PDB file of C-alpha atoms and ligand atoms in Angstrom:
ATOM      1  CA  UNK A  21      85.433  98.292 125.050  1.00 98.00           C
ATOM      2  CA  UNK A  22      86.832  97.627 121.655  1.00 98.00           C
ATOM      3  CA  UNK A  23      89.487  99.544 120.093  1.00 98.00           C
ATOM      4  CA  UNK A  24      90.517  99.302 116.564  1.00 99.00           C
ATOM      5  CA  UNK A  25      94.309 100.900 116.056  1.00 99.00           C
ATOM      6  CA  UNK A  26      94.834 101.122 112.021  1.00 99.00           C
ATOM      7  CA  UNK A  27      98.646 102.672 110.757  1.00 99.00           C
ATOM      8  CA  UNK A  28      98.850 103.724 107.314  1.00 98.00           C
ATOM      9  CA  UNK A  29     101.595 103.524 105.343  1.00 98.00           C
ATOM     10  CA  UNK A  30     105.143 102.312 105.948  1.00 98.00           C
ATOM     11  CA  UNK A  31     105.099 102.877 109.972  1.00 98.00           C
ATOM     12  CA  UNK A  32     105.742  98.740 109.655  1.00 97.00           C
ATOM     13  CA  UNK A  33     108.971 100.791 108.598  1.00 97.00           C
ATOM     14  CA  UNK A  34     109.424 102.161 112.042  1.00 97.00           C
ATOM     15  CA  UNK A  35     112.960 101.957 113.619  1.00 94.00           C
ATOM     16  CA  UNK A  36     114.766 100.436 110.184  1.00 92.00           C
ATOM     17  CA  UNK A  37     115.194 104.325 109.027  1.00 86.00           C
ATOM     18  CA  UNK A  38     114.783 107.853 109.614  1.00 89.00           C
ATOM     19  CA  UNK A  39     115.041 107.381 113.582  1.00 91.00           C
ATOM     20  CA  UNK A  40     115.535 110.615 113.857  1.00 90.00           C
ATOM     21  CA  UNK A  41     111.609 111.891 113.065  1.00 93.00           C
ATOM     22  CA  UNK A  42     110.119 108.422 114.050  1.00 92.00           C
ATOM     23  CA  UNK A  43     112.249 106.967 116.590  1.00 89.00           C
ATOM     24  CA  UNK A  44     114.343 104.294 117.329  1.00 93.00           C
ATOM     25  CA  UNK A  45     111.575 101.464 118.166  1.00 96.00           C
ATOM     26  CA  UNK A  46     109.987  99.176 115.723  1.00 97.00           C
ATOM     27  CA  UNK A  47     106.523  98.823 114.428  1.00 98.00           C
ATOM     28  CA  UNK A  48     106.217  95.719 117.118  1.00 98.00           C
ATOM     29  CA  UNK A  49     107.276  97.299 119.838  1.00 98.00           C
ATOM     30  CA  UNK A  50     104.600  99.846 118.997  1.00 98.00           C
ATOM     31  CA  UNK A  51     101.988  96.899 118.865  1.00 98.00           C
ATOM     32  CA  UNK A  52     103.729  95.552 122.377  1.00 98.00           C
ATOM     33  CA  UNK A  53     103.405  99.210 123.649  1.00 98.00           C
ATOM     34  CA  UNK A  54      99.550  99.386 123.147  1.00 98.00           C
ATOM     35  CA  UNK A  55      99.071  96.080 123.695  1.00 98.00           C
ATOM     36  CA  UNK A  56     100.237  97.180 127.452  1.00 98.00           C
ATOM     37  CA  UNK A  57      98.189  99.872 128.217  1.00 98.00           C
ATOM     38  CA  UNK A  58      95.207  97.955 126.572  1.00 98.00           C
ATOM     39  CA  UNK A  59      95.745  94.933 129.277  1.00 98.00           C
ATOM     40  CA  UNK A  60      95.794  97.383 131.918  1.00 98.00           C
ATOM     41  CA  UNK A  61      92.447  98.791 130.955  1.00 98.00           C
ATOM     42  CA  UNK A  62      90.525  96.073 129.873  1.00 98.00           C
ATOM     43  CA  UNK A  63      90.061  96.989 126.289  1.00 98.00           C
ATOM     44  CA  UNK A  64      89.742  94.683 123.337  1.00 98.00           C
ATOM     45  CA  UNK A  65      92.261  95.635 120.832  1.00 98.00           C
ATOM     46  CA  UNK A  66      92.893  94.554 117.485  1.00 98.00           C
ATOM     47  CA  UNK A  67      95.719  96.084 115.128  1.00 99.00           C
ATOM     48  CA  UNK A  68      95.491  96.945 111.142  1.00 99.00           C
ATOM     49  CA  UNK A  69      98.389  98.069 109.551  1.00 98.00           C
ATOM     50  CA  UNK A  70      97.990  98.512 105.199  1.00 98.00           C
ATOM     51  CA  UNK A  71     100.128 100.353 102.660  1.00 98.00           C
ATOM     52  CA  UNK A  72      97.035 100.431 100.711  1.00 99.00           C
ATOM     53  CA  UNK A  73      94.017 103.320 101.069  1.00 99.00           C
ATOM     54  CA  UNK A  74      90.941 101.096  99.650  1.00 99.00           C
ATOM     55  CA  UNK A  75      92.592  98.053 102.372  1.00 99.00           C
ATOM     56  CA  UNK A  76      92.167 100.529 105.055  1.00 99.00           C
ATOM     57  CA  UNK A  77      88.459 101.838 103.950  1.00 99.00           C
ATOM     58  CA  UNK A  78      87.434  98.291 103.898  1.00 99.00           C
ATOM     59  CA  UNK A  79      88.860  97.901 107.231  1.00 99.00           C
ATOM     60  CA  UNK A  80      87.023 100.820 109.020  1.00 99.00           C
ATOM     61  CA  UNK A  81      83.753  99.646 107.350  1.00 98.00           C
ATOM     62  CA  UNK A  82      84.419  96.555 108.703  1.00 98.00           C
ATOM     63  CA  UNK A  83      84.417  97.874 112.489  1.00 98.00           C
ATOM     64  CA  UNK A  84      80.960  99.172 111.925  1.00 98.00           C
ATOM     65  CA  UNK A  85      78.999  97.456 114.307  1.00 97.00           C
ATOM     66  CA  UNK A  86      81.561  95.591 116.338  1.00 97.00           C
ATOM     67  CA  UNK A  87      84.147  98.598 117.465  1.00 98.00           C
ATOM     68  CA  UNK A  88      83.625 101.124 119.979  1.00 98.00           C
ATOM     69  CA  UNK A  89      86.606 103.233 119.061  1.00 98.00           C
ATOM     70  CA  UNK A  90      89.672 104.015 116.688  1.00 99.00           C
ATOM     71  CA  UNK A  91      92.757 105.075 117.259  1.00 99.00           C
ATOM     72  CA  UNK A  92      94.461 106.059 113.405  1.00 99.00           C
ATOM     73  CA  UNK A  93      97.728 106.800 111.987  1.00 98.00           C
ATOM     74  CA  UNK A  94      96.644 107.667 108.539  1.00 98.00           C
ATOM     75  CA  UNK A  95     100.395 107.916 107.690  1.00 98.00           C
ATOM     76  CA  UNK A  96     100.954 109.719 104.538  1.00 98.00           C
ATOM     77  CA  UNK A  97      96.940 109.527 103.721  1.00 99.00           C
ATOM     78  CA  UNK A  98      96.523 111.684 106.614  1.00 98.00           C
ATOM     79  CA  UNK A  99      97.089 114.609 103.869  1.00 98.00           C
ATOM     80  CA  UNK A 100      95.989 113.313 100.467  1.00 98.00           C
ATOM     81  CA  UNK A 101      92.736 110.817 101.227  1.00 99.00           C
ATOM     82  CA  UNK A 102      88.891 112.162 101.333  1.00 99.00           C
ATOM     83  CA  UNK A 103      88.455 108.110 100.851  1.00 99.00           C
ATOM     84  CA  UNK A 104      89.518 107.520 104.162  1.00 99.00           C
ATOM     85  CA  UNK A 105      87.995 110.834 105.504  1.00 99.00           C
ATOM     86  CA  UNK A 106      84.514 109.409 104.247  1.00 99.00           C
ATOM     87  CA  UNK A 107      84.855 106.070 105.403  1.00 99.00           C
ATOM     88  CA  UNK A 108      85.260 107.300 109.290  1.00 99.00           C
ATOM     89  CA  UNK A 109      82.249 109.672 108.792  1.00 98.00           C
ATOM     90  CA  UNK A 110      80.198 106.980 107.532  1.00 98.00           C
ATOM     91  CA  UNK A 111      81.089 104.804 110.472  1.00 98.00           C
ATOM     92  CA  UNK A 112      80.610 107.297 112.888  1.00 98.00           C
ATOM     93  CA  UNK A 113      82.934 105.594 115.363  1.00 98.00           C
ATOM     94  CA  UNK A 114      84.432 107.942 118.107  1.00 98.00           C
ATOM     95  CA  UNK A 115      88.092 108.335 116.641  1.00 98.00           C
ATOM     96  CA  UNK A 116      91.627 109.684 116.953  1.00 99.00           C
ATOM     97  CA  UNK A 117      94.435 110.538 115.104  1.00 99.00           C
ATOM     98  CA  UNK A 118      97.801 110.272 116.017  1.00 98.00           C
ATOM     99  CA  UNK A 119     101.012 111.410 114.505  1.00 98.00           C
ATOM    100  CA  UNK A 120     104.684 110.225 115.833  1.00 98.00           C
ATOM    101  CA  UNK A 121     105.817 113.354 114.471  1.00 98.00           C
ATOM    102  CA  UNK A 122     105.324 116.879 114.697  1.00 98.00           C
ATOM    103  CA  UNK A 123     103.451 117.410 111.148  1.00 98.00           C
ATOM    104  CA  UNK A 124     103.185 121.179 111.858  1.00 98.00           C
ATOM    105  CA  UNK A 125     107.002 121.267 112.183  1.00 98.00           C
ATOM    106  CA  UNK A 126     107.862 119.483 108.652  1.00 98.00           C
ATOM    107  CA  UNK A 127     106.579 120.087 105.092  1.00 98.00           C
ATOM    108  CA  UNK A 128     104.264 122.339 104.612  1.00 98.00           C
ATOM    109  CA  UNK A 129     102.290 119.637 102.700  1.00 98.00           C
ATOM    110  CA  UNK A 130     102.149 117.386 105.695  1.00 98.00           C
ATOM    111  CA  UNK A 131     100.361 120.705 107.824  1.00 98.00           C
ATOM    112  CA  UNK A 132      96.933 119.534 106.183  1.00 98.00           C
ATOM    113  CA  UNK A 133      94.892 116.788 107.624  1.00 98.00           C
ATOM    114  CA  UNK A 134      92.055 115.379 106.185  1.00 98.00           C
ATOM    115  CA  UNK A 135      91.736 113.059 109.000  1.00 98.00           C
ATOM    116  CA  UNK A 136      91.341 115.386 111.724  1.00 98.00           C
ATOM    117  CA  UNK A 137      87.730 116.501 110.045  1.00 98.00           C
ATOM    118  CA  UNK A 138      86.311 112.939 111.409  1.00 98.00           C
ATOM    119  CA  UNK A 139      88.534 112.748 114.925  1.00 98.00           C
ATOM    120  CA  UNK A 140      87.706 114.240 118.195  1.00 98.00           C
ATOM    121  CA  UNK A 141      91.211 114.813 119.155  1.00 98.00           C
ATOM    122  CA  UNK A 142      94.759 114.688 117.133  1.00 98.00           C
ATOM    123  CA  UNK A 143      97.920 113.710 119.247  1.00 98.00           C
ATOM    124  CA  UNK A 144     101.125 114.450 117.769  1.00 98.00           C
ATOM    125  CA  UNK A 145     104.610 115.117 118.043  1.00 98.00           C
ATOM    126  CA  UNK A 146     105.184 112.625 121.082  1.00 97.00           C
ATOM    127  CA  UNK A 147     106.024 109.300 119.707  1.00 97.00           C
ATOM    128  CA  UNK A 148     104.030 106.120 121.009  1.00 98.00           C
ATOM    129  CA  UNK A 149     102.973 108.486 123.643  1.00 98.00           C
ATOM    130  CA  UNK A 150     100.766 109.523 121.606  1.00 98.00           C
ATOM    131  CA  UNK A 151      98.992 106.604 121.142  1.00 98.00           C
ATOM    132  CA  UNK A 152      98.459 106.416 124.908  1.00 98.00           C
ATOM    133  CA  UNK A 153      96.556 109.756 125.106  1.00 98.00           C
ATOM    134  CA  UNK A 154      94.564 108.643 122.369  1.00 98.00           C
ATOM    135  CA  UNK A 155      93.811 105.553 123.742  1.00 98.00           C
ATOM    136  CA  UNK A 156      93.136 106.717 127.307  1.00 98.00           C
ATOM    137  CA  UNK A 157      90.926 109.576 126.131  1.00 98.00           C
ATOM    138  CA  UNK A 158      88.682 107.319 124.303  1.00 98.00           C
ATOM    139  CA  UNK A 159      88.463 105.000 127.179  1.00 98.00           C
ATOM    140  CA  UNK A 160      87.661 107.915 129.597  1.00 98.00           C
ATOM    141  CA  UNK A 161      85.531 109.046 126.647  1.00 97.00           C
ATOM    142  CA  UNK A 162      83.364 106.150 126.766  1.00 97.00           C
ATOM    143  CA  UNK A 163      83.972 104.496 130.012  1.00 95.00           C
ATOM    144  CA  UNK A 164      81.796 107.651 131.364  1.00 88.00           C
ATOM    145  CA  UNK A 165      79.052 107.109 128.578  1.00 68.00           C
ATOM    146  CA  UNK A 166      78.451 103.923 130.094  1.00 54.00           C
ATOM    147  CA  UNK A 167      78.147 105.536 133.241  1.00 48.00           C
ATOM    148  CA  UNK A 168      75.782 108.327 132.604  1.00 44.00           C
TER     149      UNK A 168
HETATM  150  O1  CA2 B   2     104.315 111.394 112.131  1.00 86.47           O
HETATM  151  C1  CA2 B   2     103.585 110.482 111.729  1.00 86.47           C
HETATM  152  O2  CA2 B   2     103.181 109.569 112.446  1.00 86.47           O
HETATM  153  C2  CA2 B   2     103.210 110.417 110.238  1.00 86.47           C
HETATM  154  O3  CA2 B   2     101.858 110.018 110.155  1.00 86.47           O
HETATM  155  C3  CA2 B   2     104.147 109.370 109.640  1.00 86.47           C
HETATM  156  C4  CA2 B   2     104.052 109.235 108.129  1.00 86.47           C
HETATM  157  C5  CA2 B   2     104.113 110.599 107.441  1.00 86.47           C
HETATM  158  O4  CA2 B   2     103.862 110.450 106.057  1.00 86.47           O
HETATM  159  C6  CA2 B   2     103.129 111.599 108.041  1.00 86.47           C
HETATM  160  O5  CA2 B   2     103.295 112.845 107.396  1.00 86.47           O
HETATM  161  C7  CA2 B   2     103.358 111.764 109.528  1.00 86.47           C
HETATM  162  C8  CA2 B   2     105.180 108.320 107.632  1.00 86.47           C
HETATM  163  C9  CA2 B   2     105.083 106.900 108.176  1.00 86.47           C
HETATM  164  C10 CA2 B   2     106.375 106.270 108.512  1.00 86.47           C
HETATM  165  O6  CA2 B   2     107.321 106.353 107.457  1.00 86.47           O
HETATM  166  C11 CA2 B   2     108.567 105.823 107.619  1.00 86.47           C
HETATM  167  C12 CA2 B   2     109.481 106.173 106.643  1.00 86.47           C
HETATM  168  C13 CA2 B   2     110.765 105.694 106.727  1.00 86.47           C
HETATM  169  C14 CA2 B   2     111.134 104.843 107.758  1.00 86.47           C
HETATM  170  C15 CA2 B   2     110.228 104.481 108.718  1.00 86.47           C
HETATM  171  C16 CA2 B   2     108.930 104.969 108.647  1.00 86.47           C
END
C-alpha cells in the first residue's frame, strides 16, 4: 500500500510555539512517528508538507494513479479551501483528515471543514495519535479490499 501524508500550513511549526494546543514534539518527530507505524505495516509512505494551497492541489493530483491512500492535515485550509476540497474529489483517493487539535473546542471559525466533505473519517483532538487511527483505518480499509 501507498500512503501519501500531506500537512498544510505551518505544522513544520510544531513544537517551536503554542505547545499548549499542538504539543511539545516537532514536525520531525511527527514524520519519525509515522514513519514507525508505516514500517510496522508495510506501507509505502511519502510525506508533503506546503504553506501554499495551489502546492498542495498539485500534490494530490500528483498521487492520482500511484497512491492508494491519504492521510491530510489541511491545517488552516481545512476551513477556507474548496481548491483543496475539489482536488481530493477529483482524485477519488480513499482519504482522512486529521486534526492535532480539538477544532470543535476553539474558534468558532475553525468548527467548519471543508475537508471532511471528501474524507471517510476525521480524527481529531489526540495529537499524532491521530495520525495512527488514520493511518491504521485506511490500511484495515484496504488491506480487506484486497482480500475480498
Ligand atoms: O489542529 C490541527 O491540526 C489544525 O489543523 C492545525 C492548524 C489550525 O489552523 C487548524 O485550525 C487546526 C494550525 C497548524 C499549526 O500551526 C502552528 C502555529 C504555531 C506554532 C506551531 C504550529
Amino acid at each position: 500500500m501507498k500512503l501519501l501524508i500531506i500537512n498544510g500550513p505551518n505544522i513544520n511549526m510544531l513544537g517551536i510555539r503554542e505547545k499548549g494546543i499542538y504539543g511539545e514534539e516537532s514536525y520531525e518527530s511527527l514524520l519519525s512517528y509515522c514513519r514507525s507505524i508505516c514500517e510496522k505495516k508495510g506501507i509505502e509512505v511519502s510525506f508533503f508538507q506546503s504553506n501554499h494551497e495551489g502546492d498542495i492541489v498539485d500534490r494530490i493530483q500528483e498521487a492520482y494513479g500511484s497512491t492508494d491512500a491519504i492521510v491530510i492535515n489541511p491545517a488552516a485550509y481545512t476551513h477556507t479551501s474548496v481548491a483543496i476540497l475539489d482536488a481530493l474529489k477529483a482524485v477519488n483517493i480513499p482519504c482522512c483528515e486529521v486534526h492535532l487539535s480539538n477544532i470543535y473546542e476553539r474558534e468558532e471559525f475553525r468548527h467548519h471543514s471543508y475537508i471532511s466533505l471528501a474524507a471517510e473519517k476525521t480524527f481529531y483532538g489526540e495529537g499524532f495519535k491521530g495520525y495512527e487511527k488514520a493511518i491504521l483505518y485506511l490500511f484495515e480499509k484496504l488491506s480487506g479490499k484486497q482480500e475480498g
